[in-house]
């Protein structure tokens, strides 16, 4: 079955440590995205990539970095510069498309990151 | 002004009733609109998309779009306890890179009680 796999499901980070969240998809989707969700809040866009070897900052990119070396993979690194990283991180992919696109996202199961 | 606004709820309806969820958006040039369902502790799943004015029906779900008034709604007929979840509205917006990225509302919590 096609889908998006995020790992790990739970992750604990120590102060000053960088951690990397994995996101892999086998849907042959061009576009991939990272969102952060805090309790009682909507999804906030961190980074997105519409094509391999290219990515764009979202609304809250500070303290995060990404790479898109393969179509299937879009890992997110939470750096020590991110002062409040505890959140639920969601990776998504889509076929892509223009303004009239009715293609929505397929989401992974998420990674819960906690600072200890 | 928030780009996509939803009443956080909770909206409580009895089993078998119609649940009506509403969403307003600020960007007049938005073209595509989506409803996602998110169960507690899980990731969102796409329920419906709509980009033309009027109604779009899929089973027990009906999405309604009114671009002149800048609102989109989701009706759930014959609500079931299994429909209890948070419903997220998402609206496509243009980005600096020329692509179109959904902006999400905070979601409305729906509780369907037996």
PDB file of C-alpha atoms in Angstrom:
ATOM      1  CA  UNK A   1       0.000   0.000   0.000  1.00  0.00           C
ATOM      2  CA  UNK A   2       1.188   3.514  -0.783  1.00  0.00           C
ATOM      3  CA  UNK A   3       1.561   6.022   1.978  1.00  0.00           C
ATOM      4  CA  UNK A   4       3.777   8.257   4.064  1.00  0.00           C
ATOM      5  CA  UNK A   5       5.942   6.901   6.833  1.00  0.00           C
ATOM      6  CA  UNK A   6       7.204   9.112   9.621  1.00  0.00           C
ATOM      7  CA  UNK A   7       9.706   7.953  12.190  1.00  0.00           C
ATOM      8  CA  UNK A   8      10.178   7.819  15.034  1.00  0.00           C
ATOM      9  CA  UNK A   9       6.705   8.078  16.517  1.00  0.00           C
ATOM     10  CA  UNK A  10       8.073   9.571  19.743  1.00  0.00           C
ATOM     11  CA  UNK A  11      11.326  11.485  20.121  1.00  0.00           C
ATOM     12  CA  UNK A  12      12.975  13.076  23.124  1.00  0.00           C
ATOM     13  CA  UNK A  13      15.492  15.850  22.717  1.00  0.00           C
ATOM     14  CA  UNK A  14      17.938  17.180  25.245  1.00  0.00           C
ATOM     15  CA  UNK A  15      18.713  20.869  25.483  1.00  0.00           C
ATOM     16  CA  UNK A  16      21.205  21.959  22.813  1.00  0.00           C
ATOM     17  CA  UNK A  17      20.775  18.828  20.734  1.00  0.00           C
ATOM     18  CA  UNK A  18      19.875  18.578  17.046  1.00  0.00           C
ATOM     19  CA  UNK A  19      17.415  15.865  16.069  1.00  0.00           C
ATOM     20  CA  UNK A  20      16.202  14.664  12.667  1.00  0.00           C
ATOM     21  CA  UNK A  21      12.676  13.503  11.872  1.00  0.00           C
ATOM     22  CA  UNK A  22      12.279  11.129   8.984  1.00  0.00           C
ATOM     23  CA  UNK A  23       9.557  11.306   6.304  1.00  0.00           C
ATOM     24  CA  UNK A  24       9.351   8.857   3.392  1.00  0.00           C
ATOM     25  CA  UNK A  25       6.567   8.511   0.807  1.00  0.00           C
ATOM     26  CA  UNK A  26       5.932   5.963  -1.944  1.00  0.00           C
ATOM     27  CA  UNK A  27       2.994   7.780  -3.527  1.00  0.00           C
ATOM     28  CA  UNK A  28       5.116   9.303  -6.303  1.00  0.00           C
ATOM     29  CA  UNK A  29       4.013  12.741  -5.106  1.00  0.00           C
ATOM     30  CA  UNK A  30       6.070  15.720  -6.208  1.00  0.00           C
ATOM     31  CA  UNK A  31       5.297  17.999  -3.262  1.00  0.00           C
ATOM     32  CA  UNK A  32       6.145  17.407   0.387  1.00  0.00           C
ATOM     33  CA  UNK A  33       5.512  19.518   3.468  1.00  0.00           C
ATOM     34  CA  UNK A  34       6.317  19.764   7.166  1.00  0.00           C
ATOM     35  CA  UNK A  35       3.801  21.138   9.643  1.00  0.00           C
ATOM     36  CA  UNK A  36       3.929  21.688  13.365  1.00  0.00           C
ATOM     37  CA  UNK A  37       0.829  21.337  15.553  1.00  0.00           C
ATOM     38  CA  UNK A  38       0.606  22.626  19.116  1.00  0.00           C
ATOM     39  CA  UNK A  39      -2.321  21.873  21.454  1.00  0.00           C
ATOM     40  CA  UNK A  40      -5.380  23.926  20.534  1.00  0.00           C
ATOM     41  CA  UNK A  41      -3.682  25.340  17.476  1.00  0.00           C
ATOM     42  CA  UNK A  42      -3.951  24.660  13.787  1.00  0.00           C
ATOM     43  CA  UNK A  43      -1.201  23.360  11.586  1.00  0.00           C
ATOM     44  CA  UNK A  44       1.644  25.785  10.959  1.00  0.00           C
ATOM     45  CA  UNK A  45       3.845  25.343   7.895  1.00  0.00           C
ATOM     46  CA  UNK A  46       7.576  24.918   8.547  1.00  0.00           C
ATOM     47  CA  UNK A  47       9.025  24.049   5.124  1.00  0.00           C
ATOM     48  CA  UNK A  48       7.764  22.731   1.828  1.00  0.00           C
ATOM     49  CA  UNK A  49       9.259  21.314  -1.344  1.00  0.00           C
ATOM     50  CA  UNK A  50       7.587  21.194  -4.732  1.00  0.00           C
ATOM     51  CA  UNK A  51      10.432  19.390  -6.495  1.00  0.00           C
ATOM     52  CA  UNK A  52      13.627  17.503  -5.749  1.00  0.00           C
ATOM     53  CA  UNK A  53      16.601  19.664  -4.719  1.00  0.00           C
ATOM     54  CA  UNK A  54      14.376  22.658  -4.043  1.00  0.00           C
ATOM     55  CA  UNK A  55      12.531  23.759  -0.913  1.00  0.00           C
ATOM     56  CA  UNK A  56      10.944  26.897   0.496  1.00  0.00           C
ATOM     57  CA  UNK A  57      10.535  28.328   3.975  1.00  0.00           C
ATOM     58  CA  UNK A  58       7.090  28.297   5.454  1.00  0.00           C
ATOM     59  CA  UNK A  59       5.670  30.526   8.160  1.00  0.00           C
ATOM     60  CA  UNK A  60       7.825  29.259  11.066  1.00  0.00           C
ATOM     61  CA  UNK A  61      11.104  28.045   9.518  1.00  0.00           C
ATOM     62  CA  UNK A  62      13.466  29.515  12.125  1.00  0.00           C
ATOM     63  CA  UNK A  63      15.318  26.815  14.015  1.00  0.00           C
ATOM     64  CA  UNK A  64      14.542  24.116  11.435  1.00  0.00           C
ATOM     65  CA  UNK A  65      16.287  22.787   8.332  1.00  0.00           C
ATOM     66  CA  UNK A  66      15.336  20.351   5.575  1.00  0.00           C
ATOM     67  CA  UNK A  67      16.751  18.615   2.519  1.00  0.00           C
ATOM     68  CA  UNK A  68      15.119  17.082  -0.554  1.00  0.00           C
ATOM     69  CA  UNK A  69      17.757  14.928  -2.245  1.00  0.00           C
ATOM     70  CA  UNK A  70      15.272  12.270  -3.336  1.00  0.00           C
ATOM     71  CA  UNK A  71      11.644  12.515  -4.410  1.00  0.00           C
ATOM     72  CA  UNK A  72      10.629  10.018  -1.738  1.00  0.00           C
ATOM     73  CA  UNK A  73      12.335  11.634   1.239  1.00  0.00           C
ATOM     74  CA  UNK A  74      12.022  14.948   3.059  1.00  0.00           C
ATOM     75  CA  UNK A  75      13.765  14.845   6.461  1.00  0.00           C
ATOM     76  CA  UNK A  76      13.359  17.670   8.976  1.00  0.00           C
ATOM     77  CA  UNK A  77      16.116  18.644  11.412  1.00  0.00           C
ATOM     78  CA  UNK A  78      15.134  20.475  14.569  1.00  0.00           C
ATOM     79  CA  UNK A  79      18.199  22.432  15.581  1.00  0.00           C
ATOM     80  CA  UNK A  80      19.247  23.756  18.969  1.00  0.00           C
ATOM     81  CA  UNK A  81      18.218  27.207  17.711  1.00  0.00           C
ATOM     82  CA  UNK A  82      14.569  26.156  17.982  1.00  0.00           C
ATOM     83  CA  UNK A  83      13.812  27.218  21.551  1.00  0.00           C
ATOM     84  CA  UNK A  84      10.405  25.629  21.938  1.00  0.00           C
ATOM     85  CA  UNK A  85      10.427  22.443  19.869  1.00  0.00           C
ATOM     86  CA  UNK A  86       7.957  20.368  21.889  1.00  0.00           C
ATOM     87  CA  UNK A  87       5.087  19.702  19.469  1.00  0.00           C
ATOM     88  CA  UNK A  88       3.438  17.196  17.133  1.00  0.00           C
ATOM     89  CA  UNK A  89       5.205  17.220  13.746  1.00  0.00           C
ATOM     90  CA  UNK A  90       3.322  16.183  10.643  1.00  0.00           C
ATOM     91  CA  UNK A  91       4.741  15.419   7.236  1.00  0.00           C
ATOM     92  CA  UNK A  92       2.452  15.531   4.209  1.00  0.00           C
ATOM     93  CA  UNK A  93       2.647  15.059   0.482  1.00  0.00           C
ATOM     94  CA  UNK A  94       0.494  15.973  -2.479  1.00  0.00           C
ATOM     95  CA  UNK A  95       0.421  15.520  -6.226  1.00  0.00           C
ATOM     96  CA  UNK A  96       0.792  19.271  -6.449  1.00  0.00           C
ATOM     97  CA  UNK A  97      -1.046  21.556  -8.768  1.00  0.00           C
ATOM     98  CA  UNK A  98      -2.110  25.092  -9.279  1.00  0.00           C
ATOM     99  CA  UNK A  99      -4.668  27.330  -7.603  1.00  0.00           C
ATOM    100  CA  UNK A 100      -7.621  25.294  -8.787  1.00  0.00           C
ATOM    101  CA  UNK A 101      -6.143  22.078  -7.593  1.00  0.00           C
ATOM    102  CA  UNK A 102      -8.548  19.940  -5.656  1.00  0.00           C
ATOM    103  CA  UNK A 103      -5.764  17.637  -4.561  1.00  0.00           C
ATOM    104  CA  UNK A 104      -5.463  17.599  -0.822  1.00  0.00           C
ATOM    105  CA  UNK A 105      -2.709  16.267   1.344  1.00  0.00           C
ATOM    106  CA  UNK A 106      -1.881  12.793   2.505  1.00  0.00           C
ATOM    107  CA  UNK A 107      -0.427  12.974   6.003  1.00  0.00           C
ATOM    108  CA  UNK A 108       1.985  10.711   7.809  1.00  0.00           C
ATOM    109  CA  UNK A 109       1.159   9.469  11.305  1.00  0.00           C
ATOM    110  CA  UNK A 110       3.265  12.166  12.947  1.00  0.00           C
ATOM    111  CA  UNK A 111       6.189  12.430  15.359  1.00  0.00           C
ATOM    112  CA  UNK A 112       5.769  13.709  18.897  1.00  0.00           C
ATOM    113  CA  UNK A 113       8.865  15.587  19.950  1.00  0.00           C
ATOM    114  CA  UNK A 114       9.478  16.390  23.610  1.00  0.00           C
ATOM    115  CA  UNK A 115      12.335  18.356  25.143  1.00  0.00           C
ATOM    116  CA  UNK A 116      13.687  16.745  28.302  1.00  0.00           C
TER     117      UNK A 116
ATOM    118  CA  UNK B   1      -7.112  39.106  10.895  1.00  0.00           C
ATOM    119  CA  UNK B   2      -6.548  35.365  10.773  1.00  0.00           C
ATOM    120  CA  UNK B   3      -6.491  33.935   7.292  1.00  0.00           C
ATOM    121  CA  UNK B   4      -8.773  30.997   8.067  1.00  0.00           C
ATOM    122  CA  UNK B   5     -11.169  31.159  11.006  1.00  0.00           C
ATOM    123  CA  UNK B   6     -13.171  28.414  12.638  1.00  0.00           C
ATOM    124  CA  UNK B   7     -15.142  28.282  15.862  1.00  0.00           C
ATOM    125  CA  UNK B   8     -13.120  26.036  18.156  1.00  0.00           C
ATOM    126  CA  UNK B   9     -16.273  24.553  19.732  1.00  0.00           C
ATOM    127  CA  UNK B  10     -16.928  22.036  20.999  1.00  0.00           C
ATOM    128  CA  UNK B  11     -20.003  21.577  18.871  1.00  0.00           C
ATOM    129  CA  UNK B  12     -22.210  18.974  20.501  1.00  0.00           C
ATOM    130  CA  UNK B  13     -24.972  17.246  18.536  1.00  0.00           C
ATOM    131  CA  UNK B  14     -27.113  14.187  19.250  1.00  0.00           C
ATOM    132  CA  UNK B  15     -26.655  11.017  17.243  1.00  0.00           C
ATOM    133  CA  UNK B  16     -28.620  11.143  14.001  1.00  0.00           C
ATOM    134  CA  UNK B  17     -28.665  14.945  13.797  1.00  0.00           C
ATOM    135  CA  UNK B  18     -27.027  17.178  11.201  1.00  0.00           C
ATOM    136  CA  UNK B  19     -23.730  18.730  12.286  1.00  0.00           C
ATOM    137  CA  UNK B  20     -22.868  22.041  10.627  1.00  0.00           C
ATOM    138  CA  UNK B  21     -19.261  23.224  10.668  1.00  0.00           C
ATOM    139  CA  UNK B  22     -18.297  26.644   9.367  1.00  0.00           C
ATOM    140  CA  UNK B  23     -15.131  28.327   8.147  1.00  0.00           C
ATOM    141  CA  UNK B  24     -14.396  31.831   6.880  1.00  0.00           C
ATOM    142  CA  UNK B  25     -11.325  32.992   5.007  1.00  0.00           C
ATOM    143  CA  UNK B  26      -9.781  36.370   4.307  1.00  0.00           C
ATOM    144  CA  UNK B  27      -7.982  35.976   0.967  1.00  0.00           C
ATOM    145  CA  UNK B  28     -10.466  36.682  -1.817  1.00  0.00           C
ATOM    146  CA  UNK B  29      -8.293  35.038  -4.462  1.00  0.00           C
ATOM    147  CA  UNK B  30      -8.356  31.654  -2.700  1.00  0.00           C
ATOM    148  CA  UNK B  31      -9.469  28.991  -5.122  1.00  0.00           C
ATOM    149  CA  UNK B  32      -9.419  25.572  -3.443  1.00  0.00           C
ATOM    150  CA  UNK B  33     -10.897  24.544  -0.119  1.00  0.00           C
ATOM    151  CA  UNK B  34     -10.538  21.386   1.927  1.00  0.00           C
ATOM    152  CA  UNK B  35     -12.014  19.714   4.985  1.00  0.00           C
ATOM    153  CA  UNK B  36      -9.926  17.324   7.077  1.00  0.00           C
ATOM    154  CA  UNK B  37     -10.944  15.171  10.028  1.00  0.00           C
ATOM    155  CA  UNK B  38      -8.475  14.628  12.871  1.00  0.00           C
ATOM    156  CA  UNK B  39      -9.089  12.149  15.659  1.00  0.00           C
ATOM    157  CA  UNK B  40      -7.383  12.859  18.972  1.00  0.00           C
ATOM    158  CA  UNK B  41      -3.697  11.984  18.808  1.00  0.00           C
ATOM    159  CA  UNK B  42      -3.856  11.098  15.113  1.00  0.00           C
ATOM    160  CA  UNK B  43      -2.965  12.841  11.878  1.00  0.00           C
ATOM    161  CA  UNK B  44      -5.550  14.628   9.697  1.00  0.00           C
ATOM    162  CA  UNK B  45      -7.287  12.790   6.882  1.00  0.00           C
ATOM    163  CA  UNK B  46      -8.882  14.459   3.878  1.00  0.00           C
ATOM    164  CA  UNK B  47     -12.680  14.316   3.782  1.00  0.00           C
ATOM    165  CA  UNK B  48     -13.607  16.620   0.931  1.00  0.00           C
ATOM    166  CA  UNK B  49     -12.334  19.290  -1.406  1.00  0.00           C
ATOM    167  CA  UNK B  50     -14.350  21.960  -3.220  1.00  0.00           C
ATOM    168  CA  UNK B  51     -13.508  24.829  -5.544  1.00  0.00           C
ATOM    169  CA  UNK B  52     -16.794  25.804  -7.210  1.00  0.00           C
ATOM    170  CA  UNK B  53     -19.586  27.798  -5.601  1.00  0.00           C
ATOM    171  CA  UNK B  54     -22.448  25.656  -4.403  1.00  0.00           C
ATOM    172  CA  UNK B  55     -22.729  22.225  -2.824  1.00  0.00           C
ATOM    173  CA  UNK B  56     -20.679  19.082  -3.244  1.00  0.00           C
ATOM    174  CA  UNK B  57     -21.972  15.864  -1.737  1.00  0.00           C
ATOM    175  CA  UNK B  58     -20.109  12.692  -0.818  1.00  0.00           C
ATOM    176  CA  UNK B  59     -22.085  10.183   1.201  1.00  0.00           C
ATOM    177  CA  UNK B  60     -23.128  11.750   4.491  1.00  0.00           C
ATOM    178  CA  UNK B  61     -20.895  14.769   3.911  1.00  0.00           C
ATOM    179  CA  UNK B  62     -21.790  17.943   2.010  1.00  0.00           C
ATOM    180  CA  UNK B  63     -19.354  20.788   1.473  1.00  0.00           C
ATOM    181  CA  UNK B  64     -20.771  24.215   0.669  1.00  0.00           C
ATOM    182  CA  UNK B  65     -18.796  27.105  -0.800  1.00  0.00           C
ATOM    183  CA  UNK B  66     -19.792  30.760  -1.112  1.00  0.00           C
ATOM    184  CA  UNK B  67     -16.910  32.787  -2.516  1.00  0.00           C
ATOM    185  CA  UNK B  68     -18.808  36.085  -2.415  1.00  0.00           C
ATOM    186  CA  UNK B  69     -19.253  35.750   1.344  1.00  0.00           C
ATOM    187  CA  UNK B  70     -15.897  33.993   1.772  1.00  0.00           C
ATOM    188  CA  UNK B  71     -17.132  31.034   3.718  1.00  0.00           C
ATOM    189  CA  UNK B  72     -17.071  27.304   3.340  1.00  0.00           C
ATOM    190  CA  UNK B  73     -19.055  24.846   5.431  1.00  0.00           C
ATOM    191  CA  UNK B  74     -19.293  21.128   6.036  1.00  0.00           C
ATOM    192  CA  UNK B  75     -22.560  19.371   6.819  1.00  0.00           C
ATOM    193  CA  UNK B  76     -22.549  15.893   8.300  1.00  0.00           C
ATOM    194  CA  UNK B  77     -25.915  14.153   8.027  1.00  0.00           C
ATOM    195  CA  UNK B  78     -26.996  11.341  10.345  1.00  0.00           C
ATOM    196  CA  UNK B  79     -24.108  12.100  12.708  1.00  0.00           C
ATOM    197  CA  UNK B  80     -22.558   9.112  14.445  1.00  0.00           C
ATOM    198  CA  UNK B  81     -20.440   8.929  17.619  1.00  0.00           C
ATOM    199  CA  UNK B  82     -17.567   7.860  15.347  1.00  0.00           C
ATOM    200  CA  UNK B  83     -17.752  11.321  13.731  1.00  0.00           C
ATOM    201  CA  UNK B  84     -16.533  12.848  17.009  1.00  0.00           C
ATOM    202  CA  UNK B  85     -13.247  14.496  16.049  1.00  0.00           C
ATOM    203  CA  UNK B  86     -11.694  17.860  15.220  1.00  0.00           C
ATOM    204  CA  UNK B  87     -12.520  19.148  11.752  1.00  0.00           C
ATOM    205  CA  UNK B  88      -9.910  21.307  10.054  1.00  0.00           C
ATOM    206  CA  UNK B  89     -10.701  23.745   7.266  1.00  0.00           C
ATOM    207  CA  UNK B  90      -7.881  24.475   4.803  1.00  0.00           C
ATOM    208  CA  UNK B  91      -7.740  27.118   2.090  1.00  0.00           C
ATOM    209  CA  UNK B  92      -5.204  27.275  -0.746  1.00  0.00           C
ATOM    210  CA  UNK B  93      -3.245  30.496  -0.852  1.00  0.00           C
ATOM    211  CA  UNK B  94      -0.567  31.760  -3.188  1.00  0.00           C
ATOM    212  CA  UNK B  95       3.026  31.752  -1.991  1.00  0.00           C
ATOM    213  CA  UNK B  96       6.116  33.732  -2.939  1.00  0.00           C
ATOM    214  CA  UNK B  97       7.429  30.754  -4.874  1.00  0.00           C
ATOM    215  CA  UNK B  98       4.376  30.693  -7.147  1.00  0.00           C
ATOM    216  CA  UNK B  99       2.917  27.519  -5.700  1.00  0.00           C
ATOM    217  CA  UNK B 100      -0.321  27.193  -3.758  1.00  0.00           C
ATOM    218  CA  UNK B 101      -0.168  26.098  -0.149  1.00  0.00           C
ATOM    219  CA  UNK B 102      -3.120  25.296   2.114  1.00  0.00           C
ATOM    220  CA  UNK B 103      -3.518  27.424   5.210  1.00  0.00           C
ATOM    221  CA  UNK B 104      -5.289  25.634   8.034  1.00  0.00           C
ATOM    222  CA  UNK B 105      -7.792  26.901  10.552  1.00  0.00           C
ATOM    223  CA  UNK B 106      -7.471  25.859  14.193  1.00  0.00           C
ATOM    224  CA  UNK B 107     -10.252  23.322  13.837  1.00  0.00           C
ATOM    225  CA  UNK B 108     -13.698  22.760  15.329  1.00  0.00           C
ATOM    226  CA  UNK B 109     -14.169  19.998  17.868  1.00  0.00           C
ATOM    227  CA  UNK B 110     -17.315  17.954  17.183  1.00  0.00           C
ATOM    228  CA  UNK B 111     -18.901  15.714  19.801  1.00  0.00           C
ATOM    229  CA  UNK B 112     -21.710  13.388  18.757  1.00  0.00           C
ATOM    230  CA  UNK B 113     -23.443  11.989  21.825  1.00  0.00           C
ATOM    231  CA  UNK B 114     -25.643   8.874  21.808  1.00  0.00           C
TER     232      UNK B 114
END
